[in-house]
Structures are given as structure tokens and as C-alpha cells.
PDB file of C-alpha atoms in Angstrom:
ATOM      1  CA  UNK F   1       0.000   0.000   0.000  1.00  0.00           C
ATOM      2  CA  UNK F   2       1.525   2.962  -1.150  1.00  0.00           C
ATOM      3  CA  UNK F   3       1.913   5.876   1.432  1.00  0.00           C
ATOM      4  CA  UNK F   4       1.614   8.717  -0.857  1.00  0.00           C
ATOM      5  CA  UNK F   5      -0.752  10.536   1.027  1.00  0.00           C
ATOM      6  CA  UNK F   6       0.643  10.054   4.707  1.00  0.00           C
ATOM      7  CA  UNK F   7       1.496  13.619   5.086  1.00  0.00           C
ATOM      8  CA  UNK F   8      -1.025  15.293   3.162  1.00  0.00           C
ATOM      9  CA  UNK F   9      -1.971  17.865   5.231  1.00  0.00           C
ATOM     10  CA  UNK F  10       1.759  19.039   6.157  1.00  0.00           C
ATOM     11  CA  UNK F  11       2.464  19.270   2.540  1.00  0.00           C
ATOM     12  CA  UNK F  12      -0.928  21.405   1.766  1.00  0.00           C
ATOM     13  CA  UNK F  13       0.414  24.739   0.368  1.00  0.00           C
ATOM     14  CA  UNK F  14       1.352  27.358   2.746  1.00  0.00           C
ATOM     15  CA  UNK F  15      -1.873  29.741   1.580  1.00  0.00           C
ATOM     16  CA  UNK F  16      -3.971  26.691   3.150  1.00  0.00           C
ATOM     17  CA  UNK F  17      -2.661  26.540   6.380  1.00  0.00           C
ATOM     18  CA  UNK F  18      -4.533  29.451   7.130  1.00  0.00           C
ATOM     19  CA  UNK F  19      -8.494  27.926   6.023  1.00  0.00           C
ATOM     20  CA  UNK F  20     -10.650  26.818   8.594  1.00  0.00           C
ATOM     21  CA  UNK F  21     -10.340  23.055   8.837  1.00  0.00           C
ATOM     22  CA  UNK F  22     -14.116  23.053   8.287  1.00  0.00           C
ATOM     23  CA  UNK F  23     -13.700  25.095   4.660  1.00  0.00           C
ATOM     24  CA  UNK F  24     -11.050  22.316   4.069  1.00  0.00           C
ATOM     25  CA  UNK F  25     -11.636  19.027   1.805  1.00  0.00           C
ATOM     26  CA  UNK F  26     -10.842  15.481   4.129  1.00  0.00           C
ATOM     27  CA  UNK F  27     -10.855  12.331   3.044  1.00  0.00           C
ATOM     28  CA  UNK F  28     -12.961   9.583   5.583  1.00  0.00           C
ATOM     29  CA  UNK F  29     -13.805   5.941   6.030  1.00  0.00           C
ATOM     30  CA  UNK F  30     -17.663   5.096   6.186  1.00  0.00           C
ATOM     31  CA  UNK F  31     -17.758   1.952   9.077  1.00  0.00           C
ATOM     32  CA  UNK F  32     -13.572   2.075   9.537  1.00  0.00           C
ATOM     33  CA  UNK F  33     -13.471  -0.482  11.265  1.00  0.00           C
ATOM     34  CA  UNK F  34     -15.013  -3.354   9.242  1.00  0.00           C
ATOM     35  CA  UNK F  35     -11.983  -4.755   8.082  1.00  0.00           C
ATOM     36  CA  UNK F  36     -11.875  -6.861  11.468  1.00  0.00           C
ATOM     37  CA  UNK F  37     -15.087  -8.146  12.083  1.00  0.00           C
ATOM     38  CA  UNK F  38     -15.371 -11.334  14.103  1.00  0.00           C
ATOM     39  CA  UNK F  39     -16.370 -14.323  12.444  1.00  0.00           C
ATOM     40  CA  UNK F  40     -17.677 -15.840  15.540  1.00  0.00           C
ATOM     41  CA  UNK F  41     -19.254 -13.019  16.650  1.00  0.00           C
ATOM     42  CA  UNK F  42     -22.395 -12.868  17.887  1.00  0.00           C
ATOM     43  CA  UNK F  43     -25.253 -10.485  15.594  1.00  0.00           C
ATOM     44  CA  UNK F  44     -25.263  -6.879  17.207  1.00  0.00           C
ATOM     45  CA  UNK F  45     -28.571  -6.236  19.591  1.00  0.00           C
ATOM     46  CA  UNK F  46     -29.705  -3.813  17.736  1.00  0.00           C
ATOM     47  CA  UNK F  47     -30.268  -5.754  14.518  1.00  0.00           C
ATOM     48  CA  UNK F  48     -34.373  -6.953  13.600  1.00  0.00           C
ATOM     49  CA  UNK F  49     -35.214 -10.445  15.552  1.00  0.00           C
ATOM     50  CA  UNK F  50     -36.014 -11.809  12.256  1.00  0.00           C
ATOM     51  CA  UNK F  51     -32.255 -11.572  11.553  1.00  0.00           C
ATOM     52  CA  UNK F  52     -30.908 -12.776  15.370  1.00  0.00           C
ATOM     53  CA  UNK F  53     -33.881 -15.864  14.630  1.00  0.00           C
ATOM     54  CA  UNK F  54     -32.329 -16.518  11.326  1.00  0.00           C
ATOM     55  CA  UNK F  55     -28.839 -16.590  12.607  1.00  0.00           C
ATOM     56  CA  UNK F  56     -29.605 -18.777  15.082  1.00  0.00           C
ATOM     57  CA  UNK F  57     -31.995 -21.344  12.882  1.00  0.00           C
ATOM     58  CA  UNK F  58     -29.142 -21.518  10.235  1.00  0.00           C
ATOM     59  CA  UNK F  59     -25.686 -19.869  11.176  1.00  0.00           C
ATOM     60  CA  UNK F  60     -23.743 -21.657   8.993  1.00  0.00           C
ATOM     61  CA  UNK F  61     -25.935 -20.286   6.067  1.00  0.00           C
ATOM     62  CA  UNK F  62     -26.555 -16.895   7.496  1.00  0.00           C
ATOM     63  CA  UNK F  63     -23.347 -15.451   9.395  1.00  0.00           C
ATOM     64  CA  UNK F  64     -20.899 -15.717   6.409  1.00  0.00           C
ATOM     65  CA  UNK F  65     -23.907 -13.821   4.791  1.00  0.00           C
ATOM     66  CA  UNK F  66     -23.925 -10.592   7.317  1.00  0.00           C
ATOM     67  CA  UNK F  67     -19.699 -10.997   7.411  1.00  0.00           C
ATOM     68  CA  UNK F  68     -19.440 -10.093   3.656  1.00  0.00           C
ATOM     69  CA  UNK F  69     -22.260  -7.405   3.319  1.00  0.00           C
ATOM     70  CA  UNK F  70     -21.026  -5.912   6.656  1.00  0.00           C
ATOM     71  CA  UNK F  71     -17.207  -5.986   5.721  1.00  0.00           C
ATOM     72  CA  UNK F  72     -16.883  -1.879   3.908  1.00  0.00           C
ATOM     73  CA  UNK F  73     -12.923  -1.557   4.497  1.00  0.00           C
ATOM     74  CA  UNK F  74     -10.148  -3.205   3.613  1.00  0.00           C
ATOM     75  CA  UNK F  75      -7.448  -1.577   5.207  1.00  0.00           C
ATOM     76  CA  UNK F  76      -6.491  -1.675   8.766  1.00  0.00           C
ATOM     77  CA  UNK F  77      -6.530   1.619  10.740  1.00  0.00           C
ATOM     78  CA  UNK F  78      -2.817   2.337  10.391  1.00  0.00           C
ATOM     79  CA  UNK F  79      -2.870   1.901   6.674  1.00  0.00           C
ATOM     80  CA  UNK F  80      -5.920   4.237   6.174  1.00  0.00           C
ATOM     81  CA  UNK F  81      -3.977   6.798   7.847  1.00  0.00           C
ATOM     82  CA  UNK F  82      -1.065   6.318   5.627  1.00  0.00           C
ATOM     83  CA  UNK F  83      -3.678   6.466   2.667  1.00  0.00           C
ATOM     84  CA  UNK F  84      -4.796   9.948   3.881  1.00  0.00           C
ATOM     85  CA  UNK F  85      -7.789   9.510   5.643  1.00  0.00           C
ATOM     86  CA  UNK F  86      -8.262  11.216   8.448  1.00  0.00           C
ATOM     87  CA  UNK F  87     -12.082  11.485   9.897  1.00  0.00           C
ATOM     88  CA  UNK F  88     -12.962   7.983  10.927  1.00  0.00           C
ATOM     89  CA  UNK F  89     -16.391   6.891  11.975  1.00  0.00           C
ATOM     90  CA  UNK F  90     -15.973   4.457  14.859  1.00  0.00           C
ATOM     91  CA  UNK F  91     -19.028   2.914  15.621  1.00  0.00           C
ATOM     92  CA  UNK F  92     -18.487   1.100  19.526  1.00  0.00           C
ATOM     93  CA  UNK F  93     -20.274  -0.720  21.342  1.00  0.00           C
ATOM     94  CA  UNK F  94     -19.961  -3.151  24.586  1.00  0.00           C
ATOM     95  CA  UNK F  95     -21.195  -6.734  24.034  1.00  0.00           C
ATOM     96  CA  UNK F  96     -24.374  -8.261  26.332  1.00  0.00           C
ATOM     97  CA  UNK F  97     -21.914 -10.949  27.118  1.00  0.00           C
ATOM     98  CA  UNK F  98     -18.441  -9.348  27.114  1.00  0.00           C
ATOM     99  CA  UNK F  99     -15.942  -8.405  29.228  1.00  0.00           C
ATOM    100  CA  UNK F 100     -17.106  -5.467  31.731  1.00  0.00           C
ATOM    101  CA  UNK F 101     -14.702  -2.820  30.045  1.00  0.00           C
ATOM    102  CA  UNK F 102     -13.669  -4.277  26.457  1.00  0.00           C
ATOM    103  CA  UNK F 103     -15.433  -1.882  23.882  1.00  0.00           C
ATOM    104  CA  UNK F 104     -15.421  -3.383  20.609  1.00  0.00           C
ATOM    105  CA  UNK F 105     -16.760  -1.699  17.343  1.00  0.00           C
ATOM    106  CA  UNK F 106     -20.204  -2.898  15.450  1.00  0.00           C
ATOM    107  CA  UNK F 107     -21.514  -3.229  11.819  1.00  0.00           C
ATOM    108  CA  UNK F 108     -23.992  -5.841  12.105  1.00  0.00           C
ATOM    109  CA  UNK F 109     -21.400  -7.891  13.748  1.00  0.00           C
ATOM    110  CA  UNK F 110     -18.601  -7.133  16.176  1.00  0.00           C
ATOM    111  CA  UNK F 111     -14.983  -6.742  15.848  1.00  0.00           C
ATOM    112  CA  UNK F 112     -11.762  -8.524  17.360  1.00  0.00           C
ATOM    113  CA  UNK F 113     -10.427  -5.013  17.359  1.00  0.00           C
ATOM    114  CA  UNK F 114     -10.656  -3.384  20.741  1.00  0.00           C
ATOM    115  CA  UNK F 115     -11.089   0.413  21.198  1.00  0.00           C
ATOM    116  CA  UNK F 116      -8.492   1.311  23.513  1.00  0.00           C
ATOM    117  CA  UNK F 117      -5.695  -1.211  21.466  1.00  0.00           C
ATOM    118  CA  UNK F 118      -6.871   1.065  18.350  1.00  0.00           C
ATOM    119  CA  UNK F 119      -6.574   4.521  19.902  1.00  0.00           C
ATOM    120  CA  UNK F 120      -3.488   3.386  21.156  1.00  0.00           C
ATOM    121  CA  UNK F 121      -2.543   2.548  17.062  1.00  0.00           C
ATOM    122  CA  UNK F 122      -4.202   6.095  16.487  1.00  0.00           C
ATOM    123  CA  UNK F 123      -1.536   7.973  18.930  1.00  0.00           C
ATOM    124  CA  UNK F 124       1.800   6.263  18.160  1.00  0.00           C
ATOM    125  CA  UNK F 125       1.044   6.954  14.104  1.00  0.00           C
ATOM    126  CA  UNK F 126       0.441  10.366  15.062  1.00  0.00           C
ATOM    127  CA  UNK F 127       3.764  10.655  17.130  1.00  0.00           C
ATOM    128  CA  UNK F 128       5.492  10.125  14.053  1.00  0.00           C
ATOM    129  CA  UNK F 129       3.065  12.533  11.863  1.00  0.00           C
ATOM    130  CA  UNK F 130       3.305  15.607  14.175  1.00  0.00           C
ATOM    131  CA  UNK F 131       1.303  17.398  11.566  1.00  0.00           C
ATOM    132  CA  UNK F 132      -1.458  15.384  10.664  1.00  0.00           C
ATOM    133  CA  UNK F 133      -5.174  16.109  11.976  1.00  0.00           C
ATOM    134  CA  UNK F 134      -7.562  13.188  12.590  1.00  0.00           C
ATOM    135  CA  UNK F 135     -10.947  13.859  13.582  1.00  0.00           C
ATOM    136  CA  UNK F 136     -12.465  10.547  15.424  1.00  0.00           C
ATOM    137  CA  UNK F 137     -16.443  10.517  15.445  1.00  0.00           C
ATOM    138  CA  UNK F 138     -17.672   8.221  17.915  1.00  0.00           C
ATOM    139  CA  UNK F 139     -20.983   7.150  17.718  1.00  0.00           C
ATOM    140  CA  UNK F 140     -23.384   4.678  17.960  1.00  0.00           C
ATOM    141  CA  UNK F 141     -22.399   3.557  21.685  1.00  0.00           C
ATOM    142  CA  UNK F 142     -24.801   0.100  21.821  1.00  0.00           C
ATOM    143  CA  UNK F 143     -24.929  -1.389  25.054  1.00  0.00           C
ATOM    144  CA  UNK F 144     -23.139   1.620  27.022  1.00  0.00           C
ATOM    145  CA  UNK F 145     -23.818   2.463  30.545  1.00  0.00           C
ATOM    146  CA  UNK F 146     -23.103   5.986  31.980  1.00  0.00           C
ATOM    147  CA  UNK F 147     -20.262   4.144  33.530  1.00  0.00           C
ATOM    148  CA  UNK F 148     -18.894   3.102  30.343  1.00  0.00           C
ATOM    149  CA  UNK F 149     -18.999   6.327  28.832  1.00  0.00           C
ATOM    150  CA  UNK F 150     -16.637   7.564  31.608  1.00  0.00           C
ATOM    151  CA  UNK F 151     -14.605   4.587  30.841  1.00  0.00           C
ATOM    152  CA  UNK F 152     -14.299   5.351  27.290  1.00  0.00           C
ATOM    153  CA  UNK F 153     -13.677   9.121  27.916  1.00  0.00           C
ATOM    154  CA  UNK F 154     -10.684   8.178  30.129  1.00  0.00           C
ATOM    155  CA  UNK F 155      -9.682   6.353  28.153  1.00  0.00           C
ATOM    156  CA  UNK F 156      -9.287   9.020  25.374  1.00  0.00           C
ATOM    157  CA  UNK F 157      -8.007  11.664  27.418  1.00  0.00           C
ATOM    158  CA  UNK F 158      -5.398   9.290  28.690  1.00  0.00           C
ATOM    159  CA  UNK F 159      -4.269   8.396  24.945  1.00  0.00           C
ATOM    160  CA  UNK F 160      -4.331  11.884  23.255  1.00  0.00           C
ATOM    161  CA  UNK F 161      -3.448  13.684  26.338  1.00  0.00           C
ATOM    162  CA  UNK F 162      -2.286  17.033  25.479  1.00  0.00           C
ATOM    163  CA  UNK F 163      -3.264  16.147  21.652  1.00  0.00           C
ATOM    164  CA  UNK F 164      -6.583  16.793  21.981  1.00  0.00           C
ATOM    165  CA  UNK F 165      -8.881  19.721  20.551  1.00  0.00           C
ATOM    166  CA  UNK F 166     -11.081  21.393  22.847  1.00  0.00           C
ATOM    167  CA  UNK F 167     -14.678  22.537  21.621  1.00  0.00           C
ATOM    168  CA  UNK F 168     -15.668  25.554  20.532  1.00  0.00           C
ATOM    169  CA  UNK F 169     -12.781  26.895  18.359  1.00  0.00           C
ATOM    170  CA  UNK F 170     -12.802  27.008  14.867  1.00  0.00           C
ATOM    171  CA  UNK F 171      -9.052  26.252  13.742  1.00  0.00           C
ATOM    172  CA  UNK F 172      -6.900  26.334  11.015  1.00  0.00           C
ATOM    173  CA  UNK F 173      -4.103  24.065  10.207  1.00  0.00           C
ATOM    174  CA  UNK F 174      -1.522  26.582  11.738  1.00  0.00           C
ATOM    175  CA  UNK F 175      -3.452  27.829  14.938  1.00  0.00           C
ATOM    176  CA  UNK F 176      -3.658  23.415  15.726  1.00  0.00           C
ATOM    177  CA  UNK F 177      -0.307  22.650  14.953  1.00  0.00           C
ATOM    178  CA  UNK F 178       0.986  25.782  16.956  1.00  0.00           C
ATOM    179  CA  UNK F 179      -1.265  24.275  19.941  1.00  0.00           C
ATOM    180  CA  UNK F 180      -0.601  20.750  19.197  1.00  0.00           C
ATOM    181  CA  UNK F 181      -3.709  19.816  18.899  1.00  0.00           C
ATOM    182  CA  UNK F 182      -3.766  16.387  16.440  1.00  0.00           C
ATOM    183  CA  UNK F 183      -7.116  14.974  17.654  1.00  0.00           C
ATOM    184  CA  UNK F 184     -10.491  16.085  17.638  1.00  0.00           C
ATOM    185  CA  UNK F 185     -13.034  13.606  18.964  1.00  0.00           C
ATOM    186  CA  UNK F 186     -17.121  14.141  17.570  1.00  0.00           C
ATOM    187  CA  UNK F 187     -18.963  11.948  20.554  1.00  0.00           C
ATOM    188  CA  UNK F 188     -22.337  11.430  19.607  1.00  0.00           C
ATOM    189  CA  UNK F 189     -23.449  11.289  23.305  1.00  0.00           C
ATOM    190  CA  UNK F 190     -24.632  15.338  24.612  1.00  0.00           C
ATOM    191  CA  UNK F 191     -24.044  14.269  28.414  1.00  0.00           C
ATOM    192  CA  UNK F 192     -20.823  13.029  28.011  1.00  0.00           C
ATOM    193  CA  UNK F 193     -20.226  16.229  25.530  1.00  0.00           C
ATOM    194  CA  UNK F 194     -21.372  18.617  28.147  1.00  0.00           C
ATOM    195  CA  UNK F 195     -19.455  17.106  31.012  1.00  0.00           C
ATOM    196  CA  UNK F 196     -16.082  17.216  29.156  1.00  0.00           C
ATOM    197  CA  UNK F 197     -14.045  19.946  27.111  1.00  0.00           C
ATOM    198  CA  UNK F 198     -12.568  17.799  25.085  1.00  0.00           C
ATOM    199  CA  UNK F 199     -15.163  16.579  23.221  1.00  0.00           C
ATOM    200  CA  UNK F 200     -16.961  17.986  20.549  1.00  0.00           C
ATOM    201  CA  UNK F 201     -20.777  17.409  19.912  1.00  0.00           C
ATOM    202  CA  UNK F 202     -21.638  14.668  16.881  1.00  0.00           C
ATOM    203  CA  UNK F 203     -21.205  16.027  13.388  1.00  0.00           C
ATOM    204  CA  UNK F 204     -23.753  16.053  11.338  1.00  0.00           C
ATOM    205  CA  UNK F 205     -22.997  13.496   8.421  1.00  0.00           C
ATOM    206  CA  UNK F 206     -25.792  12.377   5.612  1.00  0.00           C
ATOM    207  CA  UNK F 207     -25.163   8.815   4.541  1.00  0.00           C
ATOM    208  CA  UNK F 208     -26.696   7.896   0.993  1.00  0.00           C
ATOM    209  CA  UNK F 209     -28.281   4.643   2.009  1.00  0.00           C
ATOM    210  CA  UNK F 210     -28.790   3.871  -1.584  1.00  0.00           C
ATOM    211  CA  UNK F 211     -28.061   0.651  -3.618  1.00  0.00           C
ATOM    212  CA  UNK F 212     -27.610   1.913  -6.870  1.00  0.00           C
ATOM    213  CA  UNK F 213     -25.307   4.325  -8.069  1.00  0.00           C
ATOM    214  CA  UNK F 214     -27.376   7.250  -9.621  1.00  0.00           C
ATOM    215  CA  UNK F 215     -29.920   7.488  -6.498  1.00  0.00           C
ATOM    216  CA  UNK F 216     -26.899   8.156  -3.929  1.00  0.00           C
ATOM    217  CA  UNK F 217     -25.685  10.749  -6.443  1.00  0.00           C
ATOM    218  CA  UNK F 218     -29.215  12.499  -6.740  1.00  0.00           C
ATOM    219  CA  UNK F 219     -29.300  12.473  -2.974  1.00  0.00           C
ATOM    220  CA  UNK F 220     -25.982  13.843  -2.473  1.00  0.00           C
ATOM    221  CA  UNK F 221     -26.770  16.417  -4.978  1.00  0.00           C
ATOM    222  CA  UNK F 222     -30.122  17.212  -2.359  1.00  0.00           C
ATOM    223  CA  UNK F 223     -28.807  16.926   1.112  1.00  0.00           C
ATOM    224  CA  UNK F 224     -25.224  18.933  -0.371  1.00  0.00           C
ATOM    225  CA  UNK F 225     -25.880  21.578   1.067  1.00  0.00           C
ATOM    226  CA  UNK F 226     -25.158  19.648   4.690  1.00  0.00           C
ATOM    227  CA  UNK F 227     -21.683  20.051   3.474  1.00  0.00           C
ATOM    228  CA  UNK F 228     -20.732  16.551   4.625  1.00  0.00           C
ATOM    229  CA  UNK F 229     -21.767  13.891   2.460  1.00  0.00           C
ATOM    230  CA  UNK F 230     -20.681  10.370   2.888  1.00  0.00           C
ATOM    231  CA  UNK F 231     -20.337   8.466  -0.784  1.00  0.00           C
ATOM    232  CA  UNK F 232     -21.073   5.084   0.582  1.00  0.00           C
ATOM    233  CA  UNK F 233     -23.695   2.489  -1.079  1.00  0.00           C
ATOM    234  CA  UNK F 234     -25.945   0.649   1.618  1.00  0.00           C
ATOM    235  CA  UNK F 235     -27.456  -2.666   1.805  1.00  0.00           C
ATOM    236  CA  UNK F 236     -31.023  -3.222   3.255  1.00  0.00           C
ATOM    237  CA  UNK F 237     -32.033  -6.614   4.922  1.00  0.00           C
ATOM    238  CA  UNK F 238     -34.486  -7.301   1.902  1.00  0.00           C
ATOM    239  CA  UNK F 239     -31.059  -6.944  -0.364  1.00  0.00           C
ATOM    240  CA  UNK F 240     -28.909  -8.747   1.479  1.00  0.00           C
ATOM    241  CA  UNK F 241     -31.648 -11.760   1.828  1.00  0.00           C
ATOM    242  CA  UNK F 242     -32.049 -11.864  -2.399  1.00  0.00           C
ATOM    243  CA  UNK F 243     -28.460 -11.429  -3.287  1.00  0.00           C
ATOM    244  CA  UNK F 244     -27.033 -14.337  -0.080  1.00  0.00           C
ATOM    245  CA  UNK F 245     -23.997 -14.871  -3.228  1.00  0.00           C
ATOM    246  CA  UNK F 246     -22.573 -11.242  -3.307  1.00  0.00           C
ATOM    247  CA  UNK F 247     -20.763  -8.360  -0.779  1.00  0.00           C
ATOM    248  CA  UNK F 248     -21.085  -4.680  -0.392  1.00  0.00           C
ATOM    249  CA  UNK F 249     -17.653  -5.193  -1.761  1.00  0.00           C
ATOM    250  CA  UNK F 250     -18.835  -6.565  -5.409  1.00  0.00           C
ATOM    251  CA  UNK F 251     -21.785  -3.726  -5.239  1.00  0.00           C
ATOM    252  CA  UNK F 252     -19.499  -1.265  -4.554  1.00  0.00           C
ATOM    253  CA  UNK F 253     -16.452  -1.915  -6.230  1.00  0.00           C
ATOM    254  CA  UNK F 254     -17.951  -1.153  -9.936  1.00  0.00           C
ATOM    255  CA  UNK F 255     -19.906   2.058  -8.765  1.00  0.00           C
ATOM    256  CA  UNK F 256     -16.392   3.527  -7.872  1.00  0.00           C
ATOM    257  CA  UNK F 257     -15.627   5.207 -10.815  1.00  0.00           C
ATOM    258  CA  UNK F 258     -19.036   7.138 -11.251  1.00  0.00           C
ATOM    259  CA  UNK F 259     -18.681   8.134  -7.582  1.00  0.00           C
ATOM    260  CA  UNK F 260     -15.091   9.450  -8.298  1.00  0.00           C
ATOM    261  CA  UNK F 261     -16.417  11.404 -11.352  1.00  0.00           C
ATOM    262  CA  UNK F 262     -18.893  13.078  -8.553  1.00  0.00           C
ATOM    263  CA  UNK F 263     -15.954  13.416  -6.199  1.00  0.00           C
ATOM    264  CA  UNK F 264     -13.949  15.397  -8.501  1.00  0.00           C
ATOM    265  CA  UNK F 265     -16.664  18.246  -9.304  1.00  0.00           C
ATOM    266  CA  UNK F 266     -17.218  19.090  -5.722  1.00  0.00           C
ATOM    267  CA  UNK F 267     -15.543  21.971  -3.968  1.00  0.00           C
ATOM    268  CA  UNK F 268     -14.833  22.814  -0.562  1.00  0.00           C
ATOM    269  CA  UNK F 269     -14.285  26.047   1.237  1.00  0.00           C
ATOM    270  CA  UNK F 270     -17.056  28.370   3.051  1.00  0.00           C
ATOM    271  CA  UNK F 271     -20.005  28.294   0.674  1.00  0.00           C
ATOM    272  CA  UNK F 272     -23.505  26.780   1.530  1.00  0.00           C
ATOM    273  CA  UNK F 273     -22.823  24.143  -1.188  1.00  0.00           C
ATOM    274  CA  UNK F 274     -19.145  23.254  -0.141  1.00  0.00           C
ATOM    275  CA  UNK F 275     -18.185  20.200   0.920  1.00  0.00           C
ATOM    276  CA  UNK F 276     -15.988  19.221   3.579  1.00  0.00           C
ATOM    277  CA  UNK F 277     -15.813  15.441   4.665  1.00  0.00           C
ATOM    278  CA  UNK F 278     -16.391  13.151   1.979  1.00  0.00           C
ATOM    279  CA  UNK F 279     -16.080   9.435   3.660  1.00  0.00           C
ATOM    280  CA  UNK F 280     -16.254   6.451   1.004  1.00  0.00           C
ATOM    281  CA  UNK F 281     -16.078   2.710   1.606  1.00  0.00           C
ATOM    282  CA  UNK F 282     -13.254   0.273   0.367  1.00  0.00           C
ATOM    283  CA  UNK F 283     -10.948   3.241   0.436  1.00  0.00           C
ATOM    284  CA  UNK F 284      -7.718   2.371  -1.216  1.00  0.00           C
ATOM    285  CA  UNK F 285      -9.172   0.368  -4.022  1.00  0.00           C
ATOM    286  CA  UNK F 286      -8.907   3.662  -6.658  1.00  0.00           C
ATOM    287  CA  UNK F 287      -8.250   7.415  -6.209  1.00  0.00           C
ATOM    288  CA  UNK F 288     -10.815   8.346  -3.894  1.00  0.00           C
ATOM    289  CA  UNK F 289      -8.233   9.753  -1.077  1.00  0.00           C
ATOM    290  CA  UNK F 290      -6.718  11.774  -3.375  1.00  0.00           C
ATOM    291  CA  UNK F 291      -9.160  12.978  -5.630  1.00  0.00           C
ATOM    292  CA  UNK F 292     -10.659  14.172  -2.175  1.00  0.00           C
ATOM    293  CA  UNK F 293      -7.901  15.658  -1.025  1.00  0.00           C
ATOM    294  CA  UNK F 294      -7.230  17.262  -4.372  1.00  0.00           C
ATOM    295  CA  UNK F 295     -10.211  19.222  -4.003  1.00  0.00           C
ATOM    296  CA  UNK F 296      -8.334  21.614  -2.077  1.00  0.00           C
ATOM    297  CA  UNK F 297      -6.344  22.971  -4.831  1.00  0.00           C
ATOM    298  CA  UNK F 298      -9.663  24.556  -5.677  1.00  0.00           C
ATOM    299  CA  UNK F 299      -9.471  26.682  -2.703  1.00  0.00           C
ATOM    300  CA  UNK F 300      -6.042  28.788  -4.276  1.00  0.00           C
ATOM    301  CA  UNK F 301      -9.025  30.050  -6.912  1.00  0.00           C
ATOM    302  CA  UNK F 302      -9.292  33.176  -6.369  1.00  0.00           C
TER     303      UNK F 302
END
């Protein structure tokens, strides 16, 4: 995997450094941490019972079914970063039947991945890219207690330390790098965001939800104006259940090219139009990172 894009953001022209990280254009992962799921993991709670019956009727038949249309990533977290991305959506949970504080992450089905081991892989990449920005939206939070969330929060602090962004200022690349700020966490969770500085409220992201190609484009096009579109195609139980032979990855893999095309016209910067996050799935697999991040060459327009 080549690691082209490792230091994109230090290598952003000088003129940049000064934009708003929100007027910028960053590359994300939709569901980063799919490329670990567990294939004896149990079905997440909050699937339908009809699924957790089937499962348990024919798991043989079924699981290997939910593995391949949960699976949206390839890489593992330390070669996404050296792709370029850098807003992940980390999607944790705690398991009914787990251990008290392992947090795993959820798509359907769980990971082997732990939280903590991958903030962990998070901070020691970032030692050795002192000028790189992640943003890390945490969400979804199935099966946590109040007492987890405190957990979790530690948990973060202890990792990023010093690293991380407190809410409520609007950066640049120059003001976060004079700061040291690296990190900024998006916790989807408005008591844990109002007890602690260091985390910033969820962003607001529109995922397509679509199966075919031309409807996620259409409602990109509607909800653009968001500014943070998310270019993935989604399964539905009904799809999954008539198509028990294919993968998000074979959906998705041929649609890449049209979404590129759609990439490419976009343009970041202040306007209600601009976009500013553009997450994909199976990163890595064509241009996507960089198209994305070449959308900020737009921004020396003037």
C-alpha cells in the first residue's frame, strides 16, 4: 500500500494553512473499522429479531452472509492513515456478554479489534506525523452504561493527552499545529459532551443509504448543502436476503468510478454548497483519497 498521502496535510500549500479546517476538503472511512469483524461473533442487539432468529436457525448459512455485506474496508486503521484519511467513523459498542470494560466496534457484527488497542494505534502513528489532523467521530455507543462512557472518555483523554482539541474553536491548520492539537473527537453522546471539554458534539454526516449508483448521487446532490456527504452504497435486509452470493464489496467496487467522477466536481471552502468530509467505503481500491484531497487545490481560486 503505497503511502503517498501520509502527510497530506503538512504538505498542503502554505496559503492553506490558514483555512478553517471546516472550509477544508478530508478524506474519511464510512464503518472504519469493518476490516476486522469477528467471524464468531455474535449479531449486534440492535439488529431486527427476524435476523438474530435466522442466525440462530441456520448460522452456517446466514453469518458468512452478514460478514461479507457488513465488511466496507479493507485496510487496517494504520494503513488508512497512511492512505490519507483522516475522519474515521468508529461505531463502539460493549457486548451483552463481554468483558465489563472491552469496547469493541459494530456493523452488524462485532470486531476482534478493541477500542483502547486502536486509539493506542491512532496515537503512536500520530507521534510520528506531528502534523497530521484526525478527527475521530464516535458514535453509535450500543450497550453503554453511563459508567462506560466515563470509561471510554478516560480512556481518550489518557491516549491523546495534550493532543486533543477542545470545543468551541474554529481552527486552522496553523493555529492546531501551533497548539498541538492532532485529535479532535465528535462523541455522539450530549451528556458526556457537556461534562467534558474535550469533546466535541456529533457532526452532522448524511449517509446515501442507496443501492444503486445514480440514487446516492441524486441524494448527495439534495442533502449537499449539509456540506458533509458520505459516498457510501448501503445494503437493506431485503437486499442482502435476495443477493445471499454477493458483498457490499462486489456492489461497490464497480460504482467507484461514477462516484469518483462526482468526487472530482465538488468543492470545498465556506459556501452553503461546499463540501468538507467526503467518507467512502473500500478506500484504497482507486483514487478516492486523493481525488478528495485534491479538491483543495480549488481553494487557491481566487
Amino acid at each position: 500500500m503505497s503511502a503517498t498521502n501520509a502527510q497530506w496535510m503538512s504538505e498542503l500549500p502554505p496559503k492553506l494553512w490558514d483555512i478553517p479546517l471546516h472550509h477544508l476538503s478530508i478524506p474519511g472511512s464510512h464503518d472504519t473499522m469493518t476490516y476486522c469483524l469477528n467471524k464468531k461473533s455474535p449479531i449486534s442487539q440492535n439488529q431486527s429479531k427476524l435476523l438474530q432468529v435466522l442466525n440462530k436457525v441456520f448460522p452456517c448459512i446466514i453469518h458468512p452472509v452478514i460478514l461479507k455485506w457488513s465488511t466496507t474496508q479493507a485496510l487496517n486503521i494504520t494503513e488508512q492513515l497512511d492512505a490519507g484519511i483522516r475522519y474515521f467513523d468508529l461505531r463502539i459498542a460493549h457486548m451483552i456478554d463481554g468483558s465489563e470494560k472491552n469496547l469493541h466496534f459494530v456493523h452488524l457484527i462485532y470486531t476482534t479489534a478493541l477500542v483502547e488497542d486502536t486509539l493506542t494505534d491512532i496515537s503512536e502513528w500520530l507521534q510520528n506525523h506531528p502534523k497530521e489532523v484526525v478527527i475521530l467521530a464516535c458514535r453509535n455507543f450500543e450497550g453503554m452504561t453511563d459508567e462506560l462512557h466515563q470509561y471510554l472518555v478516560t480512556c481518550i483523554k489518557n491516549i491523546f493527552g495534550k493532543t486533543l482539541c477542545p470545543r468551541g474553536e474554529l481552527l486552522t491548520l496553523k493555529q492546531l499545529w501551533r497548539h498541538g492539537y492532532r485529535v479532535i473527537v465528535s462523541y455522539e453522546n450530549e451528556s458526556a459532551v457537556h461534562s467534558h471539554k474535550e469533546l466535541w458534539p456529533g457532526i452532522p454526516y448524511w449517509w446515501g443509504n442507496k443501492v444503486k449508483t445514480d440514487d446516492l448521487i441524486c441524494f448527495l446532490e439534495s442533502m449537499k448543502e449539509s456540506g458533509r456527504p458520505g459516498i457510501n452504497l448501503t445494503e437493506n435486509f431485503q437486499y442482502i436476503m435476495a443477493h445471499p452470493s454477493g458483498s457490499l464489496k462486489k456492489m461497490t467496487l464497480p460504482s467507484l468510478p461514477y462516484l469518483d467522477a462526482w468526487v472530482q466536481k465538488q468543492c470545498p471552502g465556506p459556501g452553503t454548497k461546499c463540501t468538507n468530509i467526503i467518507a467512502g467505503d473500500f478506500i484504497g481500491s482507486d483514487s478516492f483519497v486523493s481525488d478528495v484531497i485534491a479538491l483543495n487545490q480549488k481553494l487557491l481560486i481566487e
